[in-house]
């Protein structure tokens, strides 16, 4: 049985896409770039902020455009109420159940560190995470295993005793690059191809489906 659960954040623990869509589309309108639907944004998520902006801009993804859109997006997103960004139903209950079992918990995300920690401190104050590892622009982002390796070191857990839990291709690649088992959740921003990936242990429909591995 596994001893450490490393969770992705966006699309795994939190439903966060609606606030992202609102602020990105406001930004794109400012610069007269085409806006995207929520479904189109799903195809752009998973990487770090620069990678996401590049995909959102499509053929307009010059360095200059990426920089100005990123700056304006963060200026809009950071002070916004983010009222639509909430934990998925049963997310908190699942974390509590794992914690009661003595399972070590961590988060590894490409969301910027300060934003990640804001939501964790707001909604999961009673969960004792070993480490909450967001994206720092000075260090590699997922699918590089840098964050996973930091978590394993802090938790003092072997690879075979840990599992990565995410919703998309980026999470699967992160687990592969770390040499770690992976579970994919179906309620996030992934697709059928991710759910059928040969590398994963399972694609689960409900949070309780995760518990059997611990």
PDB file of C-alpha atoms in Angstrom:
ATOM      1  CA  UNK A   1       0.000   0.000   0.000  1.00  0.00           C
ATOM      2  CA  UNK A   2       1.151   3.541  -0.772  1.00  0.00           C
ATOM      3  CA  UNK A   3       2.398   5.884   1.947  1.00  0.00           C
ATOM      4  CA  UNK A   4       2.465   9.224   0.117  1.00  0.00           C
ATOM      5  CA  UNK A   5      -0.184  10.844  -2.104  1.00  0.00           C
ATOM      6  CA  UNK A   6       1.006  13.730  -4.283  1.00  0.00           C
ATOM      7  CA  UNK A   7      -1.947  15.635  -5.717  1.00  0.00           C
ATOM      8  CA  UNK A   8      -2.100  18.002  -8.640  1.00  0.00           C
ATOM      9  CA  UNK A   9      -4.178  21.110  -7.863  1.00  0.00           C
ATOM     10  CA  UNK A  10      -6.119  22.525 -10.833  1.00  0.00           C
ATOM     11  CA  UNK A  11      -8.567  19.980 -12.214  1.00  0.00           C
ATOM     12  CA  UNK A  12      -7.732  17.455  -9.482  1.00  0.00           C
ATOM     13  CA  UNK A  13      -8.447  19.031  -6.098  1.00  0.00           C
ATOM     14  CA  UNK A  14      -9.910  22.332  -7.322  1.00  0.00           C
ATOM     15  CA  UNK A  15     -12.288  23.361 -10.078  1.00  0.00           C
ATOM     16  CA  UNK A  16     -10.547  26.583 -11.070  1.00  0.00           C
ATOM     17  CA  UNK A  17     -11.054  27.005 -14.796  1.00  0.00           C
ATOM     18  CA  UNK A  18     -13.987  29.468 -14.763  1.00  0.00           C
ATOM     19  CA  UNK A  19     -12.044  32.277 -13.081  1.00  0.00           C
ATOM     20  CA  UNK A  20      -9.118  31.628 -15.410  1.00  0.00           C
ATOM     21  CA  UNK A  21     -11.418  31.878 -18.457  1.00  0.00           C
ATOM     22  CA  UNK A  22     -12.947  35.164 -17.261  1.00  0.00           C
ATOM     23  CA  UNK A  23      -9.607  36.885 -16.654  1.00  0.00           C
ATOM     24  CA  UNK A  24      -7.890  35.498 -19.753  1.00  0.00           C
ATOM     25  CA  UNK A  25     -10.737  36.549 -22.033  1.00  0.00           C
ATOM     26  CA  UNK A  26     -10.757  40.029 -20.496  1.00  0.00           C
ATOM     27  CA  UNK A  27      -7.029  40.229 -21.204  1.00  0.00           C
ATOM     28  CA  UNK A  28      -7.358  38.984 -24.772  1.00  0.00           C
ATOM     29  CA  UNK A  29     -10.080  41.545 -25.452  1.00  0.00           C
ATOM     30  CA  UNK A  30      -7.814  44.356 -24.231  1.00  0.00           C
ATOM     31  CA  UNK A  31      -5.257  43.449 -26.909  1.00  0.00           C
ATOM     32  CA  UNK A  32      -7.827  42.542 -29.579  1.00  0.00           C
ATOM     33  CA  UNK A  33      -6.796  38.873 -29.642  1.00  0.00           C
ATOM     34  CA  UNK A  34      -9.442  36.164 -30.205  1.00  0.00           C
ATOM     35  CA  UNK A  35     -11.091  34.885 -27.025  1.00  0.00           C
ATOM     36  CA  UNK A  36     -11.531  31.173 -26.277  1.00  0.00           C
ATOM     37  CA  UNK A  37     -14.336  28.986 -24.981  1.00  0.00           C
ATOM     38  CA  UNK A  38     -13.934  27.055 -21.738  1.00  0.00           C
ATOM     39  CA  UNK A  39     -13.486  23.837 -23.695  1.00  0.00           C
ATOM     40  CA  UNK A  40     -10.716  25.441 -25.767  1.00  0.00           C
ATOM     41  CA  UNK A  41      -8.960  26.499 -22.565  1.00  0.00           C
ATOM     42  CA  UNK A  42      -8.894  22.863 -21.428  1.00  0.00           C
ATOM     43  CA  UNK A  43      -6.445  22.213 -24.273  1.00  0.00           C
ATOM     44  CA  UNK A  44      -4.157  24.986 -23.007  1.00  0.00           C
ATOM     45  CA  UNK A  45      -3.950  24.069 -19.319  1.00  0.00           C
ATOM     46  CA  UNK A  46      -1.358  21.951 -17.546  1.00  0.00           C
ATOM     47  CA  UNK A  47       1.881  23.811 -18.177  1.00  0.00           C
ATOM     48  CA  UNK A  48       3.352  26.793 -16.357  1.00  0.00           C
ATOM     49  CA  UNK A  49       1.972  30.294 -16.897  1.00  0.00           C
ATOM     50  CA  UNK A  50       4.231  31.054 -19.879  1.00  0.00           C
ATOM     51  CA  UNK A  51       3.283  27.817 -21.613  1.00  0.00           C
ATOM     52  CA  UNK A  52      -0.415  28.412 -21.009  1.00  0.00           C
ATOM     53  CA  UNK A  53      -0.266  31.975 -22.376  1.00  0.00           C
ATOM     54  CA  UNK A  54       1.618  30.747 -25.444  1.00  0.00           C
ATOM     55  CA  UNK A  55      -1.081  28.155 -26.198  1.00  0.00           C
ATOM     56  CA  UNK A  56      -3.888  30.627 -25.520  1.00  0.00           C
ATOM     57  CA  UNK A  57      -2.371  33.087 -28.017  1.00  0.00           C
ATOM     58  CA  UNK A  58      -1.896  30.462 -30.725  1.00  0.00           C
ATOM     59  CA  UNK A  59      -0.439  32.050 -33.850  1.00  0.00           C
ATOM     60  CA  UNK A  60      -0.013  35.344 -31.964  1.00  0.00           C
ATOM     61  CA  UNK A  61       2.413  33.802 -29.449  1.00  0.00           C
ATOM     62  CA  UNK A  62       5.435  36.036 -29.994  1.00  0.00           C
ATOM     63  CA  UNK A  63       7.663  36.679 -26.992  1.00  0.00           C
ATOM     64  CA  UNK A  64       6.396  40.262 -26.752  1.00  0.00           C
ATOM     65  CA  UNK A  65       2.749  39.167 -26.809  1.00  0.00           C
ATOM     66  CA  UNK A  66       3.314  36.416 -24.255  1.00  0.00           C
ATOM     67  CA  UNK A  67       4.949  38.847 -21.839  1.00  0.00           C
ATOM     68  CA  UNK A  68       2.300  41.561 -22.084  1.00  0.00           C
ATOM     69  CA  UNK A  69      -0.640  39.124 -21.928  1.00  0.00           C
ATOM     70  CA  UNK A  70       0.883  37.312 -18.938  1.00  0.00           C
ATOM     71  CA  UNK A  71       1.448  40.611 -17.100  1.00  0.00           C
ATOM     72  CA  UNK A  72      -2.072  41.895 -17.740  1.00  0.00           C
ATOM     73  CA  UNK A  73      -3.687  38.533 -16.967  1.00  0.00           C
ATOM     74  CA  UNK A  74      -1.960  38.333 -13.571  1.00  0.00           C
ATOM     75  CA  UNK A  75      -2.871  41.963 -12.842  1.00  0.00           C
ATOM     76  CA  UNK A  76      -6.514  41.035 -13.409  1.00  0.00           C
ATOM     77  CA  UNK A  77      -6.479  37.557 -11.868  1.00  0.00           C
ATOM     78  CA  UNK A  78      -4.528  38.161  -8.656  1.00  0.00           C
ATOM     79  CA  UNK A  79      -6.851  40.788  -7.088  1.00  0.00           C
ATOM     80  CA  UNK A  80     -10.041  39.236  -8.506  1.00  0.00           C
ATOM     81  CA  UNK A  81     -12.421  37.546  -6.007  1.00  0.00           C
ATOM     82  CA  UNK A  82     -11.946  34.128  -7.696  1.00  0.00           C
ATOM     83  CA  UNK A  83     -15.362  33.169  -6.359  1.00  0.00           C
ATOM     84  CA  UNK A  84     -15.693  30.260  -8.801  1.00  0.00           C
ATOM     85  CA  UNK A  85     -12.455  28.571  -7.687  1.00  0.00           C
ATOM     86  CA  UNK A  86     -13.569  25.910  -5.220  1.00  0.00           C
ATOM     87  CA  UNK A  87     -12.556  22.391  -4.171  1.00  0.00           C
ATOM     88  CA  UNK A  88     -14.312  19.636  -6.093  1.00  0.00           C
ATOM     89  CA  UNK A  89     -17.062  17.941  -4.058  1.00  0.00           C
ATOM     90  CA  UNK A  90     -15.552  15.262  -1.795  1.00  0.00           C
ATOM     91  CA  UNK A  91     -11.985  16.581  -2.218  1.00  0.00           C
ATOM     92  CA  UNK A  92     -11.676  17.690   1.391  1.00  0.00           C
ATOM     93  CA  UNK A  93     -13.333  14.526   2.670  1.00  0.00           C
ATOM     94  CA  UNK A  94     -10.894  12.385   0.679  1.00  0.00           C
ATOM     95  CA  UNK A  95      -7.899  14.257   2.076  1.00  0.00           C
ATOM     96  CA  UNK A  96      -9.268  13.843   5.583  1.00  0.00           C
ATOM     97  CA  UNK A  97      -9.776  10.108   5.094  1.00  0.00           C
ATOM     98  CA  UNK A  98      -6.233   9.693   3.811  1.00  0.00           C
ATOM     99  CA  UNK A  99      -4.842  11.771   6.682  1.00  0.00           C
ATOM    100  CA  UNK A 100      -6.742   9.621   9.194  1.00  0.00           C
ATOM    101  CA  UNK A 101      -5.162   6.529   7.618  1.00  0.00           C
ATOM    102  CA  UNK A 102      -1.725   8.047   8.287  1.00  0.00           C
ATOM    103  CA  UNK A 103      -1.035   8.728   4.612  1.00  0.00           C
ATOM    104  CA  UNK A 104       1.391  11.575   3.906  1.00  0.00           C
ATOM    105  CA  UNK A 105      -0.090  14.268   1.652  1.00  0.00           C
ATOM    106  CA  UNK A 106       1.480  16.797  -0.708  1.00  0.00           C
ATOM    107  CA  UNK A 107       0.562  19.044  -3.633  1.00  0.00           C
ATOM    108  CA  UNK A 108       2.639  19.560  -6.779  1.00  0.00           C
ATOM    109  CA  UNK A 109       1.283  22.154  -9.200  1.00  0.00           C
ATOM    110  CA  UNK A 110       2.303  24.466 -12.027  1.00  0.00           C
ATOM    111  CA  UNK A 111       0.182  27.198 -10.419  1.00  0.00           C
ATOM    112  CA  UNK A 112       2.390  30.016  -9.115  1.00  0.00           C
ATOM    113  CA  UNK A 113       3.419  29.371  -5.512  1.00  0.00           C
ATOM    114  CA  UNK A 114       1.700  32.350  -3.908  1.00  0.00           C
ATOM    115  CA  UNK A 115      -1.608  31.554  -5.628  1.00  0.00           C
ATOM    116  CA  UNK A 116      -1.439  27.872  -4.726  1.00  0.00           C
ATOM    117  CA  UNK A 117      -0.743  28.576  -1.079  1.00  0.00           C
ATOM    118  CA  UNK A 118      -3.566  31.140  -0.907  1.00  0.00           C
ATOM    119  CA  UNK A 119      -6.184  28.514  -1.805  1.00  0.00           C
ATOM    120  CA  UNK A 120      -4.654  25.775   0.345  1.00  0.00           C
ATOM    121  CA  UNK A 121      -4.640  28.060   3.389  1.00  0.00           C
ATOM    122  CA  UNK A 122      -8.191  29.204   2.640  1.00  0.00           C
ATOM    123  CA  UNK A 123      -9.829  25.799   2.194  1.00  0.00           C
ATOM    124  CA  UNK A 124      -7.556  23.118   3.681  1.00  0.00           C
ATOM    125  CA  UNK A 125      -6.386  24.573   6.989  1.00  0.00           C
ATOM    126  CA  UNK A 126      -6.910  21.249   8.784  1.00  0.00           C
ATOM    127  CA  UNK A 127      -4.862  19.213   6.301  1.00  0.00           C
ATOM    128  CA  UNK A 128      -1.223  18.711   7.231  1.00  0.00           C
ATOM    129  CA  UNK A 129       0.594  18.678   3.896  1.00  0.00           C
ATOM    130  CA  UNK A 130       4.211  17.542   3.892  1.00  0.00           C
ATOM    131  CA  UNK A 131       4.883  20.126   1.200  1.00  0.00           C
ATOM    132  CA  UNK A 132       2.857  22.385  -1.090  1.00  0.00           C
ATOM    133  CA  UNK A 133       5.055  22.765  -4.145  1.00  0.00           C
ATOM    134  CA  UNK A 134       3.900  25.316  -6.721  1.00  0.00           C
ATOM    135  CA  UNK A 135       5.716  26.859  -9.668  1.00  0.00           C
ATOM    136  CA  UNK A 136       8.708  29.105  -9.028  1.00  0.00           C
ATOM    137  CA  UNK A 137      10.043  30.741 -12.185  1.00  0.00           C
ATOM    138  CA  UNK A 138      13.618  30.086 -10.997  1.00  0.00           C
ATOM    139  CA  UNK A 139      13.078  26.306 -11.097  1.00  0.00           C
ATOM    140  CA  UNK A 140      11.764  23.745 -13.622  1.00  0.00           C
ATOM    141  CA  UNK A 141       8.008  23.220 -13.834  1.00  0.00           C
ATOM    142  CA  UNK A 142       6.021  20.056 -14.516  1.00  0.00           C
ATOM    143  CA  UNK A 143       6.440  17.690 -16.274  1.00  0.00           C
ATOM    144  CA  UNK A 144       9.983  18.066 -14.923  1.00  0.00           C
ATOM    145  CA  UNK A 145      10.082  15.959 -11.715  1.00  0.00           C
ATOM    146  CA  UNK A 146      11.844  18.714  -9.731  1.00  0.00           C
ATOM    147  CA  UNK A 147       8.853  19.346  -7.460  1.00  0.00           C
ATOM    148  CA  UNK A 148       8.127  15.645  -6.965  1.00  0.00           C
ATOM    149  CA  UNK A 149      11.728  15.008  -5.971  1.00  0.00           C
ATOM    150  CA  UNK A 150      11.567  17.823  -3.406  1.00  0.00           C
ATOM    151  CA  UNK A 151       8.427  16.281  -1.934  1.00  0.00           C
ATOM    152  CA  UNK A 152       9.923  12.776  -1.780  1.00  0.00           C
ATOM    153  CA  UNK A 153      13.002  14.130  -0.032  1.00  0.00           C
ATOM    154  CA  UNK A 154      10.927  16.096   2.489  1.00  0.00           C
ATOM    155  CA  UNK A 155       8.614  13.122   3.146  1.00  0.00           C
ATOM    156  CA  UNK A 156      11.527  10.655   3.265  1.00  0.00           C
ATOM    157  CA  UNK A 157       9.502   8.178   1.203  1.00  0.00           C
ATOM    158  CA  UNK A 158      10.712   5.809  -1.542  1.00  0.00           C
ATOM    159  CA  UNK A 159       9.343   6.162  -5.072  1.00  0.00           C
ATOM    160  CA  UNK A 160       7.566   2.802  -4.892  1.00  0.00           C
ATOM    161  CA  UNK A 161       5.609   3.994  -1.852  1.00  0.00           C
ATOM    162  CA  UNK A 162       4.269   7.155  -3.525  1.00  0.00           C
ATOM    163  CA  UNK A 163       1.617   7.837  -6.153  1.00  0.00           C
ATOM    164  CA  UNK A 164       0.951  10.935  -8.236  1.00  0.00           C
ATOM    165  CA  UNK A 165      -2.715  11.888  -8.632  1.00  0.00           C
ATOM    166  CA  UNK A 166      -3.644  14.269 -11.448  1.00  0.00           C
ATOM    167  CA  UNK A 167      -6.082  14.901 -14.268  1.00  0.00           C
ATOM    168  CA  UNK A 168      -4.068  15.432 -17.438  1.00  0.00           C
ATOM    169  CA  UNK A 169      -1.207  14.513 -19.748  1.00  0.00           C
ATOM    170  CA  UNK A 170       1.136  16.850 -17.854  1.00  0.00           C
ATOM    171  CA  UNK A 171       0.553  14.909 -14.629  1.00  0.00           C
ATOM    172  CA  UNK A 172       1.120  11.555 -16.312  1.00  0.00           C
ATOM    173  CA  UNK A 173       4.379  12.815 -17.823  1.00  0.00           C
ATOM    174  CA  UNK A 174       5.450  14.211 -14.442  1.00  0.00           C
ATOM    175  CA  UNK A 175       4.897  10.819 -12.815  1.00  0.00           C
ATOM    176  CA  UNK A 176       6.708   9.049 -15.655  1.00  0.00           C
ATOM    177  CA  UNK A 177       9.681  11.396 -15.443  1.00  0.00           C
ATOM    178  CA  UNK A 178       9.881  10.768 -11.708  1.00  0.00           C
ATOM    179  CA  UNK A 179       9.473   6.994 -12.134  1.00  0.00           C
ATOM    180  CA  UNK A 180       6.361   7.051  -9.961  1.00  0.00           C
ATOM    181  CA  UNK A 181       2.934   5.393 -10.217  1.00  0.00           C
ATOM    182  CA  UNK A 182       0.085   7.618 -11.382  1.00  0.00           C
ATOM    183  CA  UNK A 183      -3.686   7.788 -10.965  1.00  0.00           C
ATOM    184  CA  UNK A 184      -5.776  10.006 -13.257  1.00  0.00           C
ATOM    185  CA  UNK A 185      -9.092  11.529 -12.179  1.00  0.00           C
ATOM    186  CA  UNK A 186     -11.914  11.928 -14.698  1.00  0.00           C
ATOM    187  CA  UNK A 187     -13.574  15.044 -13.247  1.00  0.00           C
ATOM    188  CA  UNK A 188     -10.804  17.443 -14.306  1.00  0.00           C
ATOM    189  CA  UNK A 189      -9.507  18.882 -17.558  1.00  0.00           C
ATOM    190  CA  UNK A 190      -8.065  15.760 -19.162  1.00  0.00           C
ATOM    191  CA  UNK A 191      -9.450  13.742 -22.059  1.00  0.00           C
ATOM    192  CA  UNK A 192     -10.189  10.165 -23.084  1.00  0.00           C
ATOM    193  CA  UNK A 193      -6.645   9.669 -24.350  1.00  0.00           C
ATOM    194  CA  UNK A 194      -5.316  10.484 -20.879  1.00  0.00           C
ATOM    195  CA  UNK A 195      -7.764   8.059 -19.267  1.00  0.00           C
ATOM    196  CA  UNK A 196      -6.586   5.258 -21.578  1.00  0.00           C
ATOM    197  CA  UNK A 197      -2.864   5.934 -21.126  1.00  0.00           C
ATOM    198  CA  UNK A 198      -1.046   2.636 -20.549  1.00  0.00           C
ATOM    199  CA  UNK A 199       1.220   4.116 -17.885  1.00  0.00           C
ATOM    200  CA  UNK A 200      -1.436   4.930 -15.288  1.00  0.00           C
ATOM    201  CA  UNK A 201      -2.683   2.585 -12.574  1.00  0.00           C
ATOM    202  CA  UNK A 202      -6.276   3.644 -13.143  1.00  0.00           C
ATOM    203  CA  UNK A 203      -8.547   6.470 -14.293  1.00  0.00           C
ATOM    204  CA  UNK A 204     -11.003   7.001 -11.426  1.00  0.00           C
ATOM    205  CA  UNK A 205     -14.551   8.376 -11.426  1.00  0.00           C
ATOM    206  CA  UNK A 206     -14.778   9.313  -7.748  1.00  0.00           C
ATOM    207  CA  UNK A 207     -12.441  10.427  -4.951  1.00  0.00           C
ATOM    208  CA  UNK A 208     -13.248   7.304  -2.923  1.00  0.00           C
ATOM    209  CA  UNK A 209     -11.759   5.190  -5.738  1.00  0.00           C
ATOM    210  CA  UNK A 210      -8.340   6.580  -4.704  1.00  0.00           C
ATOM    211  CA  UNK A 211      -8.543   5.233  -1.152  1.00  0.00           C
ATOM    212  CA  UNK A 212      -7.978   1.577  -2.058  1.00  0.00           C
ATOM    213  CA  UNK A 213      -4.353   2.289  -2.926  1.00  0.00           C
ATOM    214  CA  UNK A 214      -3.567   3.359   0.651  1.00  0.00           C
TER     215      UNK A 214
END
